[in-house]
Amino acid sequence: MTGPSPFVRRRWLGQEIRRLRAEHDMSAEQLARALGFPRQQLSALENGHRGPDIDLVDGICDYLRVGAKRREEIIAAATDGWAIGWWEPDAAKMGHRQARYADLESGTQSISEYALALIPGLLQTPEFTDARNRADPARQPDTFDPMTSVRARTRRQQLLLAPSGPVYDLVLDEIAVRRCAAEPPIVAAQLRHIADLCATHQNISVRVLPVDAAIKGHSAPRSAYSLYRYRDANATFAVAVDTLTSDLVLTMPDEVDAYRQLHSRLKVVTLTPEASLRMLQDVAEQLGRKEGAP
């Protein structure tokens, strides 16, 4: 799905620089002073901000005598962090939250998602996306353009369905299936669309989590999330946790592992993929009958 996520690569780079400092028992102030760089520039690098200065990264590797293999990984991450993804020119129009998801999806080997109340963006039809855009226009900034948003979601789905696309594993809560988040005909078509994708693309798997499922340890998910595994040499992971107003992105291994374990527990108690698709098709048919009722 194109190159590696610039956002995640910058996060990894920042964490690696902090690890290097810790190994040499140096504060950020001491390292910046030794290199002759402003402390704020080093702080921006460690916090994963855009455009890590290659001269600064080179200087850190030289000063701390980083080995050749580790140095190569660090420079590669800095270079990847500079990359401009296809989503960036239209980020304000498609919505910065969607642009962040497009960034996170880039360069993935696999994507695992749990959808609590809505069909996830990667599987949405244009009509469903448009309906969701219209559902709460007050939350959109002045720069937002609905058509750009729809086109961006379509492109994300095309990248998912490409021959080089990642393995996609969705746990779809029954609430998201049965509670209409748009007009019934749009939801019915959306559910059929998911069933069709599963039938025609081996890399896509959808499992429905019944509302009465007994999850081990009563691990009720508190929010929707997306779990990403990347194709880089370090097999990096990241998690995006969905909230009402923003998205929390986690890259620390212990935080990511908590979501990996949760996802495994959820998959144990879902319907089988075959039973899940039957439910999607049955609900779509029920919605169609309701719409046609006098």
PDB file of C-alpha atoms in Angstrom:
ATOM      1  CA  MET A   1       0.000   0.000   0.000  1.00  0.00           C
ATOM      2  CA  THR A   2       2.612   2.534  -1.214  1.00  0.00           C
ATOM      3  CA  GLY A   3       5.623   3.446   0.961  1.00  0.00           C
ATOM      4  CA  PRO A   4       5.952   3.061   4.728  1.00  0.00           C
ATOM      5  CA  SER A   5       3.860   5.332   6.945  1.00  0.00           C
ATOM      6  CA  PRO A   6       5.826   8.597   7.366  1.00  0.00           C
ATOM      7  CA  PHE A   7       4.070   9.239  10.686  1.00  0.00           C
ATOM      8  CA  VAL A   8       5.003   5.846  12.157  1.00  0.00           C
ATOM      9  CA  ARG A   9       8.553   6.073  10.809  1.00  0.00           C
ATOM     10  CA  ARG A  10       8.993   9.450  12.518  1.00  0.00           C
ATOM     11  CA  ARG A  11       7.606   7.979  15.737  1.00  0.00           C
ATOM     12  CA  TRP A  12      10.059   5.075  15.540  1.00  0.00           C
ATOM     13  CA  LEU A  13      12.938   7.440  14.821  1.00  0.00           C
ATOM     14  CA  GLY A  14      12.110   9.604  17.827  1.00  0.00           C
ATOM     15  CA  GLN A  15      11.947   6.559  20.101  1.00  0.00           C
ATOM     16  CA  GLU A  16      15.269   5.286  18.743  1.00  0.00           C
ATOM     17  CA  ILE A  17      16.997   8.618  19.418  1.00  0.00           C
ATOM     18  CA  ARG A  18      15.695   8.559  23.005  1.00  0.00           C
ATOM     19  CA  ARG A  19      16.974   4.982  23.372  1.00  0.00           C
ATOM     20  CA  LEU A  20      20.399   6.071  22.149  1.00  0.00           C
ATOM     21  CA  ARG A  21      20.512   8.908  24.674  1.00  0.00           C
ATOM     22  CA  ALA A  22      19.500   6.552  27.472  1.00  0.00           C
ATOM     23  CA  GLU A  23      22.221   4.070  26.478  1.00  0.00           C
ATOM     24  CA  HIS A  24      24.796   6.874  26.752  1.00  0.00           C
ATOM     25  CA  ASP A  25      23.214   8.407  29.847  1.00  0.00           C
ATOM     26  CA  MET A  26      22.805  11.776  28.135  1.00  0.00           C
ATOM     27  CA  SER A  27      20.042  14.330  28.526  1.00  0.00           C
ATOM     28  CA  ALA A  28      18.532  15.994  25.483  1.00  0.00           C
ATOM     29  CA  GLU A  29      20.100  19.265  26.591  1.00  0.00           C
ATOM     30  CA  GLN A  30      23.570  17.691  26.780  1.00  0.00           C
ATOM     31  CA  LEU A  31      23.287  16.033  23.369  1.00  0.00           C
ATOM     32  CA  ALA A  32      21.970  19.155  21.653  1.00  0.00           C
ATOM     33  CA  ARG A  33      24.750  21.274  23.177  1.00  0.00           C
ATOM     34  CA  ALA A  34      27.414  18.776  22.142  1.00  0.00           C
ATOM     35  CA  LEU A  35      26.149  18.802  18.553  1.00  0.00           C
ATOM     36  CA  GLY A  36      25.595  22.554  18.348  1.00  0.00           C
ATOM     37  CA  PHE A  37      21.871  22.227  17.559  1.00  0.00           C
ATOM     38  CA  PRO A  38      19.016  24.020  19.317  1.00  0.00           C
ATOM     39  CA  ARG A  39      17.374  21.917  22.043  1.00  0.00           C
ATOM     40  CA  GLN A  40      13.978  22.535  20.385  1.00  0.00           C
ATOM     41  CA  GLN A  41      15.160  20.904  17.160  1.00  0.00           C
ATOM     42  CA  LEU A  42      16.194  17.741  18.972  1.00  0.00           C
ATOM     43  CA  SER A  43      12.906  17.769  20.872  1.00  0.00           C
ATOM     44  CA  ALA A  44      10.951  18.008  17.592  1.00  0.00           C
ATOM     45  CA  LEU A  45      12.922  15.030  16.250  1.00  0.00           C
ATOM     46  CA  GLU A  46      12.248  12.921  19.344  1.00  0.00           C
ATOM     47  CA  ASN A  47       8.540  13.820  19.299  1.00  0.00           C
ATOM     48  CA  GLY A  48       8.125  12.600  15.723  1.00  0.00           C
ATOM     49  CA  HIS A  49       7.448  15.948  14.084  1.00  0.00           C
ATOM     50  CA  ARG A  50       7.704  16.415  10.340  1.00  0.00           C
ATOM     51  CA  GLY A  51      11.054  16.765   8.625  1.00  0.00           C
ATOM     52  CA  PRO A  52      13.790  15.272  10.836  1.00  0.00           C
ATOM     53  CA  ASP A  53      16.950  17.159   9.873  1.00  0.00           C
ATOM     54  CA  ILE A  54      19.290  14.645   8.217  1.00  0.00           C
ATOM     55  CA  ASP A  55      22.328  16.649   9.372  1.00  0.00           C
ATOM     56  CA  LEU A  56      21.089  16.386  12.957  1.00  0.00           C
ATOM     57  CA  VAL A  57      20.418  12.646  12.611  1.00  0.00           C
ATOM     58  CA  ASP A  58      23.853  12.141  11.029  1.00  0.00           C
ATOM     59  CA  GLY A  59      25.458  14.175  13.799  1.00  0.00           C
ATOM     60  CA  ILE A  60      23.790  12.073  16.502  1.00  0.00           C
ATOM     61  CA  CYS A  61      24.962   8.840  14.853  1.00  0.00           C
ATOM     62  CA  ASP A  62      28.522  10.181  14.555  1.00  0.00           C
ATOM     63  CA  TYR A  63      28.724  11.561  18.083  1.00  0.00           C
ATOM     64  CA  LEU A  64      27.240   8.442  19.721  1.00  0.00           C
ATOM     65  CA  ARG A  65      29.268   6.108  17.456  1.00  0.00           C
ATOM     66  CA  VAL A  66      26.267   4.177  16.221  1.00  0.00           C
ATOM     67  CA  GLY A  67      27.099   0.907  14.452  1.00  0.00           C
ATOM     68  CA  ALA A  68      26.722   0.614  10.690  1.00  0.00           C
ATOM     69  CA  LYS A  69      23.554  -1.537  10.656  1.00  0.00           C
ATOM     70  CA  ARG A  70      21.747   0.528  13.286  1.00  0.00           C
ATOM     71  CA  ARG A  71      22.832   3.747  11.611  1.00  0.00           C
ATOM     72  CA  GLU A  72      21.432   2.527   8.287  1.00  0.00           C
ATOM     73  CA  GLU A  73      18.064   1.817   9.945  1.00  0.00           C
ATOM     74  CA  ILE A  74      18.017   5.250  11.572  1.00  0.00           C
ATOM     75  CA  ILE A  75      18.853   7.118   8.357  1.00  0.00           C
ATOM     76  CA  ALA A  76      16.246   5.081   6.461  1.00  0.00           C
ATOM     77  CA  ALA A  77      13.599   6.053   9.030  1.00  0.00           C
ATOM     78  CA  ALA A  78      14.590   9.714   8.763  1.00  0.00           C
ATOM     79  CA  THR A  79      14.327   9.548   4.962  1.00  0.00           C
ATOM     80  CA  ASP A  80      10.930   7.810   5.122  1.00  0.00           C
ATOM     81  CA  GLY A  81       9.735  10.419   7.598  1.00  0.00           C
ATOM     82  CA  TRP A  82      10.291  13.147   4.987  1.00  0.00           C
ATOM     83  CA  ALA A  83       8.085  11.411   2.408  1.00  0.00           C
ATOM     84  CA  ILE A  84       4.976  13.212   1.126  1.00  0.00           C
ATOM     85  CA  GLY A  85       2.074  10.774   0.828  1.00  0.00           C
ATOM     86  CA  TRP A  86      -0.705  10.962  -1.769  1.00  0.00           C
ATOM     87  CA  TRP A  87      -3.104  12.145   0.964  1.00  0.00           C
ATOM     88  CA  GLU A  88      -1.165  15.231   2.037  1.00  0.00           C
ATOM     89  CA  PRO A  89      -2.046  17.736  -0.726  1.00  0.00           C
ATOM     90  CA  ASP A  90      -5.770  17.308  -0.003  1.00  0.00           C
ATOM     91  CA  ALA A  91      -5.564  16.629   3.753  1.00  0.00           C
ATOM     92  CA  ALA A  92      -7.575  19.719   4.691  1.00  0.00           C
ATOM     93  CA  LYS A  93     -10.285  18.892   2.155  1.00  0.00           C
ATOM     94  CA  MET A  94     -10.611  15.172   2.956  1.00  0.00           C
ATOM     95  CA  GLY A  95     -10.323  15.837   6.691  1.00  0.00           C
ATOM     96  CA  HIS A  96      -7.120  15.598   8.705  1.00  0.00           C
ATOM     97  CA  ARG A  97      -8.393  12.544  10.572  1.00  0.00           C
ATOM     98  CA  GLN A  98      -8.896  10.605   7.347  1.00  0.00           C
ATOM     99  CA  ALA A  99      -5.501  11.789   6.100  1.00  0.00           C
ATOM    100  CA  ARG A 100      -3.908  10.379   9.250  1.00  0.00           C
ATOM    101  CA  TYR A 101      -5.570   7.002   8.625  1.00  0.00           C
ATOM    102  CA  ALA A 102      -4.347   7.007   5.020  1.00  0.00           C
ATOM    103  CA  ASP A 103      -0.849   7.666   6.367  1.00  0.00           C
ATOM    104  CA  LEU A 104      -1.113   4.855   8.922  1.00  0.00           C
ATOM    105  CA  GLU A 105      -2.359   2.388   6.286  1.00  0.00           C
ATOM    106  CA  SER A 106       0.612   3.053   4.024  1.00  0.00           C
ATOM    107  CA  GLY A 107       3.204   0.289   3.834  1.00  0.00           C
ATOM    108  CA  THR A 108       1.237  -2.187   5.933  1.00  0.00           C
ATOM    109  CA  GLN A 109       1.593  -5.954   5.853  1.00  0.00           C
ATOM    110  CA  SER A 110      -1.659  -6.423   7.741  1.00  0.00           C
ATOM    111  CA  ILE A 111      -4.483  -4.342   9.200  1.00  0.00           C
ATOM    112  CA  SER A 112      -6.731  -5.630  11.984  1.00  0.00           C
ATOM    113  CA  GLU A 113      -9.703  -3.537  13.023  1.00  0.00           C
ATOM    114  CA  TYR A 114     -12.503  -3.613  15.549  1.00  0.00           C
ATOM    115  CA  ALA A 115     -15.539  -1.567  14.507  1.00  0.00           C
ATOM    116  CA  LEU A 116     -17.898  -0.772  17.356  1.00  0.00           C
ATOM    117  CA  ALA A 117     -20.691   1.332  15.860  1.00  0.00           C
ATOM    118  CA  LEU A 118     -19.788   2.186  12.255  1.00  0.00           C
ATOM    119  CA  ILE A 119     -18.566   0.398   9.151  1.00  0.00           C
ATOM    120  CA  PRO A 120     -14.834   1.245   8.985  1.00  0.00           C
ATOM    121  CA  GLY A 121     -13.696   3.683   6.335  1.00  0.00           C
ATOM    122  CA  LEU A 122     -11.677   1.115   4.381  1.00  0.00           C
ATOM    123  CA  LEU A 123     -14.845  -0.821   3.481  1.00  0.00           C
ATOM    124  CA  GLN A 124     -17.321   2.024   3.041  1.00  0.00           C
ATOM    125  CA  THR A 125     -19.232   2.585  -0.186  1.00  0.00           C
ATOM    126  CA  PRO A 126     -19.203   6.140  -1.572  1.00  0.00           C
ATOM    127  CA  GLU A 127     -22.896   6.445  -0.694  1.00  0.00           C
ATOM    128  CA  PHE A 128     -22.301   5.406   2.916  1.00  0.00           C
ATOM    129  CA  THR A 129     -19.365   7.824   3.254  1.00  0.00           C
ATOM    130  CA  ASP A 130     -21.492  10.636   1.826  1.00  0.00           C
ATOM    131  CA  ALA A 131     -24.301   9.823   4.252  1.00  0.00           C
ATOM    132  CA  ARG A 132     -21.912   9.911   7.208  1.00  0.00           C
ATOM    133  CA  ASN A 133     -20.507  13.244   6.016  1.00  0.00           C
ATOM    134  CA  ARG A 134     -24.035  14.641   5.964  1.00  0.00           C
ATOM    135  CA  ALA A 135     -24.882  13.188   9.393  1.00  0.00           C
ATOM    136  CA  ASP A 136     -22.841  15.693  11.380  1.00  0.00           C
ATOM    137  CA  PRO A 137     -21.710  18.609   9.195  1.00  0.00           C
ATOM    138  CA  ALA A 138     -21.131  20.881  12.201  1.00  0.00           C
ATOM    139  CA  ARG A 139     -18.075  18.825  13.176  1.00  0.00           C
ATOM    140  CA  GLN A 140     -16.354  19.432   9.833  1.00  0.00           C
ATOM    141  CA  PRO A 141     -13.928  22.357   9.406  1.00  0.00           C
ATOM    142  CA  ASP A 142     -14.519  25.074   6.817  1.00  0.00           C
ATOM    143  CA  THR A 143     -11.872  23.522   4.551  1.00  0.00           C
ATOM    144  CA  PHE A 144     -13.696  20.175   4.377  1.00  0.00           C
ATOM    145  CA  ASP A 145     -14.968  19.073   0.969  1.00  0.00           C
ATOM    146  CA  PRO A 146     -17.389  16.084   0.972  1.00  0.00           C
ATOM    147  CA  MET A 147     -16.502  14.954  -2.542  1.00  0.00           C
ATOM    148  CA  THR A 148     -12.774  14.956  -1.765  1.00  0.00           C
ATOM    149  CA  SER A 149     -13.545  12.900   1.328  1.00  0.00           C
ATOM    150  CA  VAL A 150     -15.487  10.338  -0.727  1.00  0.00           C
ATOM    151  CA  ARG A 151     -12.721  10.106  -3.348  1.00  0.00           C
ATOM    152  CA  ALA A 152     -10.096   9.618  -0.638  1.00  0.00           C
ATOM    153  CA  ARG A 153     -12.011   6.732   0.933  1.00  0.00           C
ATOM    154  CA  THR A 154     -12.420   5.153  -2.484  1.00  0.00           C
ATOM    155  CA  ARG A 155      -8.684   5.419  -3.111  1.00  0.00           C
ATOM    156  CA  ARG A 156      -7.900   3.879   0.284  1.00  0.00           C
ATOM    157  CA  GLN A 157     -10.147   0.948  -0.571  1.00  0.00           C
ATOM    158  CA  GLN A 158      -8.533   0.553  -3.981  1.00  0.00           C
ATOM    159  CA  LEU A 159      -5.117   0.330  -2.326  1.00  0.00           C
ATOM    160  CA  LEU A 160      -6.462  -2.288   0.083  1.00  0.00           C
ATOM    161  CA  LEU A 161      -7.835  -4.363  -2.814  1.00  0.00           C
ATOM    162  CA  ALA A 162      -4.695  -4.084  -4.965  1.00  0.00           C
ATOM    163  CA  PRO A 163      -2.645  -7.265  -5.525  1.00  0.00           C
ATOM    164  CA  SER A 164       0.011  -5.868  -3.180  1.00  0.00           C
ATOM    165  CA  GLY A 165      -2.535  -4.833  -0.548  1.00  0.00           C
ATOM    166  CA  PRO A 166      -2.299  -5.943   3.084  1.00  0.00           C
ATOM    167  CA  VAL A 167      -4.188  -8.747   4.785  1.00  0.00           C
ATOM    168  CA  TYR A 168      -7.303  -7.162   6.280  1.00  0.00           C
ATOM    169  CA  ASP A 169      -8.996  -8.658   9.326  1.00  0.00           C
ATOM    170  CA  LEU A 170     -12.144  -6.964  10.660  1.00  0.00           C
ATOM    171  CA  VAL A 171     -14.067  -7.762  13.826  1.00  0.00           C
ATOM    172  CA  LEU A 172     -17.400  -6.051  13.230  1.00  0.00           C
ATOM    173  CA  ASP A 173     -19.606  -5.580  16.259  1.00  0.00           C
ATOM    174  CA  GLU A 174     -23.206  -6.681  15.741  1.00  0.00           C
ATOM    175  CA  ILE A 175     -24.224  -3.171  16.818  1.00  0.00           C
ATOM    176  CA  ALA A 176     -22.543  -1.762  13.701  1.00  0.00           C
ATOM    177  CA  VAL A 177     -24.487  -4.245  11.568  1.00  0.00           C
ATOM    178  CA  ARG A 178     -27.957  -3.770  13.035  1.00  0.00           C
ATOM    179  CA  ARG A 179     -28.013  -0.098  14.032  1.00  0.00           C
ATOM    180  CA  CYS A 180     -28.560   1.987  10.910  1.00  0.00           C
ATOM    181  CA  ALA A 181     -25.913   4.688  10.607  1.00  0.00           C
ATOM    182  CA  ALA A 182     -27.511   5.913   7.360  1.00  0.00           C
ATOM    183  CA  GLU A 183     -30.735   5.492   5.394  1.00  0.00           C
ATOM    184  CA  PRO A 184     -31.775   1.786   5.215  1.00  0.00           C
ATOM    185  CA  PRO A 185     -31.192   1.365   1.453  1.00  0.00           C
ATOM    186  CA  ILE A 186     -27.674   2.791   1.840  1.00  0.00           C
ATOM    187  CA  VAL A 187     -26.924   0.499   4.782  1.00  0.00           C
ATOM    188  CA  ALA A 188     -28.326  -2.525   2.917  1.00  0.00           C
ATOM    189  CA  ALA A 189     -26.092  -1.785  -0.076  1.00  0.00           C
ATOM    190  CA  GLN A 190     -23.151  -1.253   2.263  1.00  0.00           C
ATOM    191  CA  LEU A 191     -23.607  -4.655   3.901  1.00  0.00           C
ATOM    192  CA  ARG A 192     -23.894  -6.357   0.516  1.00  0.00           C
ATOM    193  CA  HIS A 193     -20.728  -4.568  -0.564  1.00  0.00           C
ATOM    194  CA  ILE A 194     -18.809  -6.041   2.376  1.00  0.00           C
ATOM    195  CA  ALA A 195     -20.122  -9.517   1.588  1.00  0.00           C
ATOM    196  CA  ASP A 196     -19.060  -9.120  -2.052  1.00  0.00           C
ATOM    197  CA  LEU A 197     -15.550  -7.978  -1.066  1.00  0.00           C
ATOM    198  CA  CYS A 198     -15.098 -10.988   1.204  1.00  0.00           C
ATOM    199  CA  ALA A 199     -16.268 -13.320  -1.549  1.00  0.00           C
ATOM    200  CA  THR A 200     -13.915 -11.900  -4.171  1.00  0.00           C
ATOM    201  CA  HIS A 201     -10.766 -10.937  -2.218  1.00  0.00           C
ATOM    202  CA  GLN A 202      -8.867 -13.536  -0.226  1.00  0.00           C
ATOM    203  CA  ASN A 203      -6.992 -10.908   1.784  1.00  0.00           C
ATOM    204  CA  ILE A 204     -10.224  -9.660   3.415  1.00  0.00           C
ATOM    205  CA  SER A 205     -11.846 -11.392   6.369  1.00  0.00           C
ATOM    206  CA  VAL A 206     -14.860 -10.093   8.316  1.00  0.00           C
ATOM    207  CA  ARG A 207     -16.153 -11.649  11.533  1.00  0.00           C
ATOM    208  CA  VAL A 208     -19.189 -10.388  13.426  1.00  0.00           C
ATOM    209  CA  LEU A 209     -18.949 -10.088  17.204  1.00  0.00           C
ATOM    210  CA  PRO A 210     -22.400 -10.958  18.648  1.00  0.00           C
ATOM    211  CA  VAL A 211     -23.716  -8.650  21.350  1.00  0.00           C
ATOM    212  CA  ASP A 212     -24.074 -11.626  23.701  1.00  0.00           C
ATOM    213  CA  ALA A 213     -20.544 -12.946  23.106  1.00  0.00           C
ATOM    214  CA  ALA A 214     -18.783 -14.003  26.321  1.00  0.00           C
ATOM    215  CA  ILE A 215     -15.325 -12.499  25.900  1.00  0.00           C
ATOM    216  CA  LYS A 216     -12.577 -14.008  28.059  1.00  0.00           C
ATOM    217  CA  GLY A 217     -11.965 -11.866  31.117  1.00  0.00           C
ATOM    218  CA  HIS A 218     -15.018  -9.766  30.230  1.00  0.00           C
ATOM    219  CA  SER A 219     -12.718  -7.708  28.014  1.00  0.00           C
ATOM    220  CA  ALA A 220     -15.398  -5.458  26.592  1.00  0.00           C
ATOM    221  CA  PRO A 221     -13.775  -3.156  23.987  1.00  0.00           C
ATOM    222  CA  ARG A 222     -14.124   0.484  25.005  1.00  0.00           C
ATOM    223  CA  SER A 223     -13.721   1.952  21.521  1.00  0.00           C
ATOM    224  CA  ALA A 224     -13.026   1.127  17.907  1.00  0.00           C
ATOM    225  CA  TYR A 225      -9.382   0.618  16.986  1.00  0.00           C
ATOM    226  CA  SER A 226      -7.116  -0.199  14.064  1.00  0.00           C
ATOM    227  CA  LEU A 227      -3.992  -2.328  14.484  1.00  0.00           C
ATOM    228  CA  TYR A 228      -1.263  -2.023  11.855  1.00  0.00           C
ATOM    229  CA  ARG A 229       1.737  -4.224  11.134  1.00  0.00           C
ATOM    230  CA  TYR A 230       4.289  -2.783   8.714  1.00  0.00           C
ATOM    231  CA  ARG A 231       6.567  -4.277   6.094  1.00  0.00           C
ATOM    232  CA  ASP A 232       9.737  -2.679   7.468  1.00  0.00           C
ATOM    233  CA  ALA A 233      12.671  -4.758   8.709  1.00  0.00           C
ATOM    234  CA  ASN A 234      11.657  -4.230  12.338  1.00  0.00           C
ATOM    235  CA  ALA A 235       8.073  -5.473  11.780  1.00  0.00           C
ATOM    236  CA  THR A 236       6.825  -2.298  13.430  1.00  0.00           C
ATOM    237  CA  PHE A 237       3.300  -2.149  14.890  1.00  0.00           C
ATOM    238  CA  ALA A 238       0.992   0.782  15.567  1.00  0.00           C
ATOM    239  CA  VAL A 239      -2.531   1.208  16.899  1.00  0.00           C
ATOM    240  CA  ALA A 240      -5.028   3.990  16.203  1.00  0.00           C
ATOM    241  CA  VAL A 241      -7.790   4.279  18.799  1.00  0.00           C
ATOM    242  CA  ASP A 242     -10.939   6.022  17.598  1.00  0.00           C
ATOM    243  CA  THR A 243     -12.560   8.710  19.762  1.00  0.00           C
ATOM    244  CA  LEU A 244     -15.324  11.193  19.055  1.00  0.00           C
ATOM    245  CA  THR A 245     -13.051  14.143  18.300  1.00  0.00           C
ATOM    246  CA  SER A 246      -9.585  12.746  17.573  1.00  0.00           C
ATOM    247  CA  ASP A 247      -7.539   9.586  17.204  1.00  0.00           C
ATOM    248  CA  LEU A 248      -4.921   8.325  19.627  1.00  0.00           C
ATOM    249  CA  VAL A 249      -1.958   6.683  17.887  1.00  0.00           C
ATOM    250  CA  LEU A 250       0.109   4.251  19.968  1.00  0.00           C
ATOM    251  CA  THR A 251       3.487   2.836  18.929  1.00  0.00           C
ATOM    252  CA  MET A 252       5.101   1.721  22.210  1.00  0.00           C
ATOM    253  CA  PRO A 253       5.296  -2.111  22.276  1.00  0.00           C
ATOM    254  CA  ASP A 254       3.530  -2.583  25.616  1.00  0.00           C
ATOM    255  CA  GLU A 255       0.608  -0.394  24.532  1.00  0.00           C
ATOM    256  CA  VAL A 256       0.353  -2.119  21.145  1.00  0.00           C
ATOM    257  CA  ASP A 257       0.524  -5.571  22.746  1.00  0.00           C
ATOM    258  CA  ALA A 258      -2.547  -4.802  24.865  1.00  0.00           C
ATOM    259  CA  TYR A 259      -4.577  -4.298  21.684  1.00  0.00           C
ATOM    260  CA  ARG A 260      -3.073  -7.333  19.963  1.00  0.00           C
ATOM    261  CA  GLN A 261      -4.132  -9.478  22.904  1.00  0.00           C
ATOM    262  CA  LEU A 262      -7.596  -7.922  22.966  1.00  0.00           C
ATOM    263  CA  HIS A 263      -8.062  -8.573  19.255  1.00  0.00           C
ATOM    264  CA  SER A 264      -7.117 -12.213  19.728  1.00  0.00           C
ATOM    265  CA  ARG A 265      -9.696 -12.573  22.525  1.00  0.00           C
ATOM    266  CA  LEU A 266     -12.391 -10.993  20.371  1.00  0.00           C
ATOM    267  CA  LYS A 267     -11.723 -13.290  17.411  1.00  0.00           C
ATOM    268  CA  VAL A 268     -12.186 -16.378  19.576  1.00  0.00           C
ATOM    269  CA  VAL A 269     -15.860 -15.513  20.241  1.00  0.00           C
ATOM    270  CA  THR A 270     -16.915 -14.066  16.885  1.00  0.00           C
ATOM    271  CA  LEU A 271     -19.120 -15.840  14.398  1.00  0.00           C
ATOM    272  CA  THR A 272     -17.260 -17.738  11.712  1.00  0.00           C
ATOM    273  CA  PRO A 273     -16.557 -15.770   8.523  1.00  0.00           C
ATOM    274  CA  GLU A 274     -19.266 -17.799   6.745  1.00  0.00           C
ATOM    275  CA  ALA A 275     -21.863 -17.161   9.463  1.00  0.00           C
ATOM    276  CA  SER A 276     -20.851 -13.511   9.593  1.00  0.00           C
ATOM    277  CA  LEU A 277     -21.485 -13.045   5.862  1.00  0.00           C
ATOM    278  CA  ARG A 278     -24.859 -14.757   6.189  1.00  0.00           C
ATOM    279  CA  MET A 279     -25.780 -12.270   8.909  1.00  0.00           C
ATOM    280  CA  LEU A 280     -24.725  -9.324   6.731  1.00  0.00           C
ATOM    281  CA  GLN A 281     -26.798 -10.636   3.839  1.00  0.00           C
ATOM    282  CA  ASP A 282     -29.804 -11.388   6.075  1.00  0.00           C
ATOM    283  CA  VAL A 283     -29.770  -7.906   7.619  1.00  0.00           C
ATOM    284  CA  ALA A 284     -29.429  -6.339   4.167  1.00  0.00           C
ATOM    285  CA  GLU A 285     -32.455  -8.340   3.011  1.00  0.00           C
ATOM    286  CA  GLN A 286     -34.467  -7.315   6.094  1.00  0.00           C
ATOM    287  CA  LEU A 287     -33.660  -3.661   5.482  1.00  0.00           C
ATOM    288  CA  GLY A 288     -34.758  -4.051   1.876  1.00  0.00           C
ATOM    289  CA  ARG A 289     -38.079  -5.529   2.934  1.00  0.00           C
ATOM    290  CA  LYS A 290     -38.678  -2.714   5.435  1.00  0.00           C
ATOM    291  CA  GLU A 291     -37.977  -0.125   2.781  1.00  0.00           C
ATOM    292  CA  GLY A 292     -40.473  -1.767   0.425  1.00  0.00           C
ATOM    293  CA  ALA A 293     -43.209  -2.135   3.040  1.00  0.00           C
ATOM    294  CA  PRO A 294     -46.321   0.059   2.582  1.00  0.00           C
TER     295      PRO A 294
END
